[in-house]
Coordinates of N, CA and C in Angstrom, one line a residue:
S885 N -2.6 0.5 -13.8 CA -3.4 1.6 -14.2 C -4.1 2.2 -13.0
I886 N -4.6 3.4 -13.2 CA -5.3 4.1 -12.2 C -6.7 4.4 -12.7
T887 N -7.6 4.6 -11.8 CA -9.0 4.9 -12.3 C -9.1 6.4 -12.5
K888 N -10.1 6.8 -13.3 CA -10.3 8.2 -13.6 C -11.2 8.8 -12.6
E889 N -12.0 8.1 -11.9 CA -12.8 8.6 -10.7 C -12.3 7.9 -9.5
R890 N -12.4 8.6 -8.4 CA -11.9 8.1 -7.1 C -13.0 8.1 -6.1
T891 N -13.5 7.0 -5.7 CA -14.5 6.8 -4.6 C -13.8 6.9 -3.3
E892 N -14.3 7.7 -2.4 CA -13.7 7.9 -1.1 C -14.5 7.4 0.1
V893 N -13.8 6.9 1.1 CA -14.4 6.5 2.3 C -14.2 7.7 3.2
I894 N -15.3 8.3 3.8 CA -15.2 9.4 4.6 C -15.7 9.0 6.0
L895 N -14.9 9.2 7.0 CA -15.3 8.9 8.4 C -15.7 10.2 9.1
Q896 N -16.9 10.1 9.7 CA -17.5 11.3 10.4 C -18.1 10.9 11.7
G897 N -18.3 11.8 12.6 CA -18.9 11.6 13.9 C -19.8 12.7 14.2
T898 N -20.7 12.5 15.1 CA -21.6 13.6 15.6 C -21.7 13.6 17.1
S899 N -21.9 14.7 17.7 CA -22.1 14.8 19.1 C -23.6 14.9 19.4
S900 N -24.4 14.8 18.4 CA -25.9 14.8 18.6 C -26.3 13.6 19.3
L901 N -27.3 13.8 20.2 CA -27.8 12.6 20.9 C -28.6 11.7 20.0
D902 N -29.2 12.3 18.9 CA -29.9 11.5 17.9 C -29.3 11.7 16.6
P903 N -28.4 10.8 16.2 CA -27.7 10.9 14.9 C -28.6 10.9 13.7
K904 N -29.8 10.4 13.9 CA -30.8 10.4 12.7 C -31.5 11.8 12.6
D905 N -31.3 12.7 13.6 CA -32.0 14.0 13.5 C -31.4 14.7 12.3
P906 N -32.2 15.3 11.4 CA -31.7 16.1 10.3 C -30.9 17.3 10.7
A907 N -31.0 17.7 11.9 CA -30.2 18.9 12.4 C -28.9 18.5 13.0
A908 N -28.6 17.2 13.1 CA -27.4 16.7 13.6 C -26.2 17.2 12.8
V909 N -25.2 17.7 13.4 CA -24.0 18.1 12.7 C -23.0 17.0 12.7
W910 N -22.6 16.6 11.5 CA -21.6 15.6 11.3 C -20.2 16.2 11.0
E911 N -19.2 15.8 11.7 CA -17.8 16.4 11.6 C -16.9 15.3 11.0
E912 N -16.1 15.7 10.1 CA -15.2 14.7 9.4 C -13.8 14.6 10.0
Y913 N -13.3 13.4 10.1 CA -12.0 13.2 10.5 C -11.1 13.3 9.3
D914 N -10.1 14.2 9.4 CA -9.2 14.4 8.3 C -7.9 13.6 8.4
F915 N -7.5 13.0 7.3 CA -6.3 12.2 7.3 C -5.1 13.0 6.8
K916 N -3.9 12.6 7.1 CA -2.7 13.4 6.7 C -2.5 13.5 5.2
C917 N -2.7 12.4 4.5 CA -2.4 12.4 3.1 C -3.6 11.9 2.2
K918 N -4.7 11.5 2.8 CA -5.8 11.1 2.0 C -6.5 12.3 1.3
P919 N -6.8 12.2 0.0 CA -7.4 13.3 -0.6 C -8.7 13.7 0.1
G920 N -9.0 15.0 0.2 CA -10.2 15.4 0.9 C -10.5 16.9 0.5
D921 N -10.0 17.8 1.3 CA -10.2 19.2 1.0 C -9.5 19.6 -0.3
L922 N -10.2 20.1 -1.3 CA -9.7 20.4 -2.6 C -8.7 21.6 -2.5
K923 N -8.8 22.4 -1.4 CA -7.9 23.5 -1.3 C -6.6 23.2 -0.7
R924 N -6.5 22.0 -0.2 CA -5.3 21.5 0.5 C -4.3 21.0 -0.5
R925 N -3.0 21.4 -0.3 CA -1.9 21.0 -1.2 C -1.8 19.4 -1.1
P926 N -1.5 18.8 -2.2 CA -1.3 17.3 -2.2 C -0.1 16.9 -1.3
C927 N -0.2 15.8 -0.7 CA 0.8 15.3 0.2 C 1.8 14.5 -0.6
F928 N 3.1 14.9 -0.6 CA 4.1 14.1 -1.3 C 5.2 13.8 -0.3
I929 N 5.4 12.5 -0.1 CA 6.4 12.0 0.8 C 7.2 10.9 0.1
T930 N 7.4 11.0 -1.1 CA 8.1 10.0 -2.0 C 9.4 9.5 -1.4
P931 N 9.7 8.3 -1.4 CA 9.0 7.2 -2.0 C 8.0 6.5 -1.0
Y932 N 7.8 7.1 0.1 CA 6.9 6.5 1.1 C 5.5 7.0 1.0
H933 N 4.6 6.4 1.8 CA 3.2 6.9 1.9 C 2.7 6.5 3.2
Y934 N 1.6 7.2 3.6 CA 1.0 6.9 4.9 C 0.1 5.7 4.6
R935 N 0.4 4.6 5.3 CA -0.2 3.4 5.1 C -1.8 3.4 5.3
L936 N -2.2 4.0 6.3 CA -3.7 4.1 6.6 C -4.4 4.9 5.5
D937 N -3.8 6.0 5.1 CA -4.4 6.8 4.0 C -4.5 6.0 2.7
W938 N -3.5 5.2 2.5 CA -3.4 4.4 1.3 C -4.4 3.3 1.3
L939 N -4.6 2.7 2.5 CA -5.6 1.6 2.7 C -7.0 2.1 2.5
M940 N -7.2 3.3 2.9 CA -8.6 3.9 2.7 C -9.0 4.0 1.2
W941 N -8.0 4.2 0.4 CA -8.3 4.2 -1.1 C -8.8 2.8 -1.5
F942 N -8.2 1.8 -1.1 CA -8.6 0.4 -1.5 C -9.9 0.0 -0.8
A943 N -10.2 0.5 0.4 CA -11.4 0.2 1.1 C -12.6 0.7 0.3
A944 N -12.4 1.8 -0.4 CA -13.5 2.4 -1.2 C -14.0 1.5 -2.4
F945 N -13.1 0.6 -2.8 CA -13.5 -0.3 -3.9 C -14.2 -1.5 -3.4
Q946 N -14.3 -1.7 -2.1 CA -14.9 -2.9 -1.6 C -15.9 -2.6 -0.5
T947 N -16.5 -3.6 0.1 CA -17.5 -3.4 1.2 C -16.7 -3.5 2.5
Y948 N -17.4 -3.0 3.6 CA -16.7 -3.1 4.9 C -16.5 -4.5 5.3
E949 N -17.3 -5.5 4.8 CA -17.1 -6.9 5.2 C -15.8 -7.4 4.6
Q950 N -15.4 -6.8 3.5 CA -14.1 -7.2 2.9 C -12.9 -6.5 3.6
N951 N -13.2 -5.4 4.4 CA -12.2 -4.6 5.0 C -12.6 -4.5 6.5
E952 N -12.6 -5.5 7.2 CA -13.1 -5.5 8.6 C -12.3 -4.5 9.5
W953 N -11.0 -4.2 9.1 CA -10.2 -3.3 9.8 C -10.8 -1.9 10.0
I954 N -11.7 -1.6 9.0 CA -12.3 -0.2 9.1 C -13.3 -0.1 10.2
I955 N -14.0 -1.2 10.6 CA -14.9 -1.3 11.7 C -14.0 -1.1 13.0
H956 N -12.9 -1.7 13.1 CA -12.0 -1.6 14.2 C -11.5 -0.2 14.3
L957 N -11.2 0.4 13.2 CA -10.7 1.8 13.2 C -11.8 2.7 13.7
A958 N -13.0 2.6 13.3 CA -14.1 3.4 13.7 C -14.3 3.2 15.3
G959 N -14.2 2.0 15.8 CA -14.3 1.8 17.2 C -13.2 2.5 18.0
K960 N -12.0 2.5 17.4 CA -10.9 3.2 18.1 C -11.1 4.7 18.1
L961 N -11.7 5.2 17.0 CA -12.0 6.7 16.9 C -13.1 7.0 17.9
L962 N -14.1 6.2 18.1 CA -15.2 6.4 19.0 C -14.6 6.4 20.5
A963 N -13.6 5.6 20.7 CA -13.0 5.5 22.0 C -11.9 6.5 22.2
Q964 N -11.7 7.4 21.2 CA -10.7 8.4 21.3 C -9.3 7.9 21.6
E965 N -8.9 6.7 21.1 CA -7.6 6.1 21.3 C -6.5 7.0 20.7
E966 N -5.6 7.5 21.6 CA -4.6 8.4 21.2 C -3.7 7.9 20.1
E967 N -3.3 6.6 20.2 CA -2.4 6.0 19.2 C -3.1 6.1 17.8
T968 N -4.3 5.8 17.8 CA -5.1 5.8 16.5 C -5.2 7.3 16.0
L969 N -5.6 8.2 16.9 CA -5.8 9.6 16.5 C -4.5 10.2 16.0
S970 N -3.4 9.7 16.5 CA -2.1 10.2 16.0 C -1.8 10.0 14.5
L971 N -2.6 9.0 14.0 CA -2.5 8.7 12.5 C -3.2 9.7 11.7
L972 N -4.1 10.5 12.3 CA -4.9 11.4 11.5 C -4.4 12.9 11.6
A973 N -4.8 13.7 10.6 CA -4.4 15.1 10.6 C -5.2 15.9 11.7
T974 N -6.5 15.6 11.8 CA -7.3 16.3 12.8 C -8.3 15.4 13.4
N975 N -8.6 15.7 14.6 CA -9.7 15.1 15.4 C -10.7 16.1 15.7
P976 N -11.9 16.1 15.0 CA -12.8 17.1 15.2 C -13.4 17.2 16.7
F977 N -13.2 16.1 17.4 CA -13.7 16.0 18.8 C -12.6 16.2 19.9
E978 N -11.5 16.8 19.5 CA -10.4 17.0 20.4 C -10.9 18.0 21.5
G979 N -10.7 17.5 22.8 CA -11.0 18.4 23.9 C -12.5 18.3 24.2
R980 N -13.3 17.5 23.5 CA -14.7 17.3 23.8 C -15.0 15.9 24.0
E981 N -16.3 15.6 24.4 CA -16.8 14.3 24.6 C -16.7 13.5 23.3
P982 N -16.4 12.2 23.3 CA -16.3 11.5 22.1 C -17.7 11.5 21.3
P983 N -17.6 11.2 20.1 CA -18.9 11.2 19.3 C -19.8 10.1 19.7

């Protein structure tokens, strides 16, 4: 069965020197097939799926302690690791200093 509501994990970064500043601008990392922008057409690649996007769905049902891989993913995004960024649809910090 599937749920009627979908909780999402959203990964964001900021270039602000003080991330707690209310004026800090947070930018979202977009995934190739994970639901996000409601105006984007759904991703269909049947019978396959993008594994990372699929794992993000399950991560939303649990805590980060139960999904330690998400901490490692965040670290790789902060380090701007090219192999990890290739799994995403967009990198909001491309060509800029890392968040």
